[in-house]
Amino acid sequence: MAELLVGTKKGLFRLEGDAGNGGFEVTARAFAGQSVEYAMRDPRSGRYLASVTSWFYGPKIWVTDDPAGEWQQAEGIALPEGEEQALERIWVIVPGEADGVLYAGGAPGPLFESRDGGVTWELNRPLWEHPTRSDWSPGAGGLCLHTIAPWPGDPQKLLVAISAVGVWLSDDGGETWRHSNTGIVPEYVPEDARDNPIQHCVHDVRRAPGRPERLFMQFHGGVYRSDDAGETWLDVGEGLPSDFGFPVVVDPADPDSAYVIPLIGAEDRTTPGGTVQVWETRDAGTSWTARGEGLPARDAYLTVLRESFDSHGEGDGLELYFGATSGEVFGSADAGANWAQIADHLPPVYSVRTA
Amino acid sequence: MAQVTLRAPLSELCGGRSHEIEGATVSDVLAALEHAHPSIAGWVLDEQGRIREHVNVFVNGTHGVAETQVGPDDRVQVLPAITGG
């Protein structure tokens, strides 16, 4: 039985079912009418956390042990008083490596840390007050810190990514940060303006847990790989129908295996040619293969956002799930070889996470 | 003191729809309301003390802003704006 947490424009939906036969149903809904940017279940505690932005009352993080029951508002999700900006939204929540630690990223670029399983949070000041911050520029989705990639087994090492700023690395648990975008080519700016090291519209980064120095990145235009923990990046997007897209997923069993969902970009941002396909590499990006059996093959112009693609398990049994802004959720129980639509008619999907 | 009226979910967070709150301006009243009911911290006012964009405040039936004067017998209503998507 698989459990999916689907964040949408109109609330959080929990889907439960069997990825093998596509029989999923909605077993809980929360935050009706409110935007749920992201929801996840901490595998260590079993606790659910959701990022919710009320159109009226602003962004919050909520926690619960039962998504069909009462939720508790977390404390500390705000920017420092006395500044010009207010928190706009929380994009992502990720378990850290230390006991009870979670991280949350949002707009306009803050990183929050919780040391009590998500009940209280504190702003990471070194990144918020980084001397370069005045030069950070937003992407179309705002100045969003959307990627947080801890290093398995080492709570001191952390990678975050901000659009449209780029990748940041810390080796001391977030006390100091350095940008790391060497090799990434921002083709959306003129060639003679590409020297700026912090103008990179990173869309998503995933780390290979079995080889933590291996990372895959979906960029605003380009798919990249790093073999040195994010110090440098190599373009591996050749062979894809488009190098634009939002999410990337890796197979935990194989650091050479990754999945992307190309979109015609950047002005269109829909599946190329009206055909929905997930593209797979098994050789670290040297070659890519379409995986679309069971996915819409014609007249399907879907948009899949950066947090709307996730996996569960590994290897031949890798389960893959993604949702679209048109309200569909698709799943595969065999590493992308075959797909089935497991939900339809949901509100626009903002995030999909396996629980 | 001004009579402040709330709707759900604010009324649920504050333990009722009607509250007697003192303040010379809308901003003062909302800050005092937040102080009396910390559970709505960040809901009506953002962390910089500004009224959230999609929250409307009426004083005696007239749309008010942060600086609108509030008298001791005035009615202050806090409502979600007619917006969304």
XYZ file of N, CA, C and O in Angstrom, chain A residues 9-10 54-60 62 73 77-87, chain B residues 7-10 39 41-44 46-48 50 52 54-55 79-81 83-85:
176
model
N -3.652 23.463 -5.115
C -4.139 24.837 -4.955
C -5.320 24.907 -4.000
O -5.624 25.963 -3.441
N -5.987 23.787 -3.798
C -7.191 23.760 -2.956
C -7.084 22.701 -1.873
O -8.025 21.933 -1.655
N -2.449 30.476 3.166
C -3.796 31.025 3.050
C -3.745 32.280 2.194
O -2.863 33.125 2.373
N -4.696 32.386 1.282
C -4.774 33.591 0.455
C -4.904 34.836 1.339
O -4.404 35.901 1.024
N -5.548 34.656 2.494
C -5.831 35.796 3.369
C -4.811 35.945 4.505
O -4.399 37.046 4.828
N -4.435 34.837 5.110
C -3.745 34.911 6.402
C -2.276 34.486 6.353
O -1.667 34.299 7.407
N -1.720 34.326 5.160
C -0.290 34.144 5.033
C 0.195 32.714 5.177
O -0.585 31.791 5.390
N 1.506 32.531 5.047
C 2.093 31.186 5.053
C 2.289 30.630 6.456
O 2.674 31.355 7.374
N 2.049 29.333 6.592
C 2.242 28.639 7.860
C 2.779 27.238 7.570
O 2.595 26.701 6.485
N 2.170 23.447 9.287
C 1.294 22.726 10.209
C 1.826 21.308 10.384
O 2.399 20.733 9.444
N -0.381 24.384 14.436
C 0.453 25.364 13.754
C 1.844 25.403 14.372
O 1.991 25.537 15.593
N 7.796 30.431 12.003
C 7.858 30.560 10.545
C 7.539 32.003 10.169
O 6.399 32.371 9.863
N 8.539 32.854 10.273
C 8.406 34.275 9.942
C 9.799 34.851 9.748
O 10.784 34.311 10.273
N 9.858 35.942 9.010
C 11.126 36.644 8.853
C 11.348 37.569 10.052
O 10.414 37.856 10.792
N 12.563 38.034 10.249
C 12.827 38.916 11.397
C 11.990 40.185 11.334
O 11.825 40.781 10.266
N 11.467 40.587 12.469
C 10.718 41.844 12.538
C 11.658 43.021 12.272
O 12.851 42.948 12.538
N 11.076 44.075 11.744
C 11.861 45.277 11.499
C 12.514 45.324 10.141
O 13.234 46.277 9.831
N 12.258 44.313 9.310
C 12.802 44.336 7.952
C 11.703 44.729 6.976
O 10.533 44.867 7.337
N 12.072 44.882 5.740
C 11.107 45.305 4.735
C 10.188 44.169 4.312
O 8.993 44.364 4.069
N 10.725 42.956 4.267
C 9.998 41.852 3.659
C 9.271 40.995 4.694
O 9.698 40.875 5.843
N 8.194 40.381 4.226
C 7.492 39.366 5.009
C 7.616 38.031 4.271
O 7.825 37.987 3.060
N 7.481 36.952 5.016
C 7.534 35.630 4.399
C 6.383 35.470 3.409
O 5.238 35.813 3.726
N -14.424 36.940 12.069
C -15.058 35.756 11.471
C -14.073 34.590 11.544
O -12.877 34.776 11.772
N -14.606 33.393 11.323
C -13.759 32.212 11.288
C -12.753 32.342 10.142
O -13.096 32.906 9.102
N -11.548 31.861 10.303
C -11.035 31.098 11.437
C -10.506 31.975 12.582
O -10.136 31.469 13.627
N -10.497 33.326 12.365
C -9.927 34.185 13.404
C -10.741 34.102 14.694
O -10.174 34.092 15.795
N -2.376 33.572 19.480
C -2.647 32.518 18.491
C -2.900 33.089 17.103
O -2.821 32.346 16.113
N -1.070 35.614 15.893
C 0.163 36.292 15.456
C 0.505 35.848 14.041
O 0.594 34.657 13.758
N 0.657 36.804 13.151
C 0.996 36.493 11.772
C -0.194 36.260 10.876
O -0.019 36.047 9.674
N -1.390 36.277 11.419
C -2.571 35.993 10.589
C -3.133 37.266 9.948
O -3.355 37.295 8.743
N -3.368 38.299 10.755
C -3.948 39.535 10.222
C -2.834 40.523 9.854
O -2.880 41.165 8.807
N 1.277 40.932 9.110
C 2.470 40.131 8.837
C 3.544 40.459 9.872
O 3.324 41.281 10.784
N 4.702 39.800 9.759
C 5.732 39.972 10.776
C 6.307 41.381 10.807
O 7.009 41.738 11.749
N 5.988 42.180 9.797
C 6.440 43.581 9.805
C 5.339 44.519 10.290
O 5.472 45.750 10.191
N 2.303 44.907 9.081
C 1.409 45.419 8.034
C 0.166 44.545 7.918
O 0.256 43.324 8.048
N -2.295 42.290 6.257
C -2.118 41.428 5.090
C -2.974 41.921 3.924
O -4.082 42.430 4.120
N -4.833 40.714 1.679
C -6.180 40.238 1.384
C -7.044 40.147 2.647
O -7.943 39.318 2.731
N -6.737 41.008 3.609
C -7.591 41.169 4.788
C -8.137 42.598 4.764
O -7.377 43.554 4.580
N -12.345 41.276 8.060
C -12.968 40.355 7.100
C -11.959 39.927 6.046
O -11.103 40.717 5.639
N -12.079 38.716 5.559
C -11.275 38.339 4.391
C -11.769 39.092 3.164
O -12.977 39.323 3.013
N -10.838 39.501 2.325
C -11.217 40.237 1.116
C -11.942 39.322 0.131
O -11.850 38.089 0.212
N -11.405 38.067 -2.690
C -10.389 37.742 -3.681
C -10.119 36.244 -3.606
O -10.659 35.549 -2.754
N -9.271 35.776 -4.450
C -8.931 34.358 -4.437
C -8.829 33.842 -5.850
O -8.756 34.595 -6.808
N -8.857 32.549 -5.977
C -8.732 31.977 -7.316
C -8.882 30.488 -7.257
O -9.184 29.925 -6.213
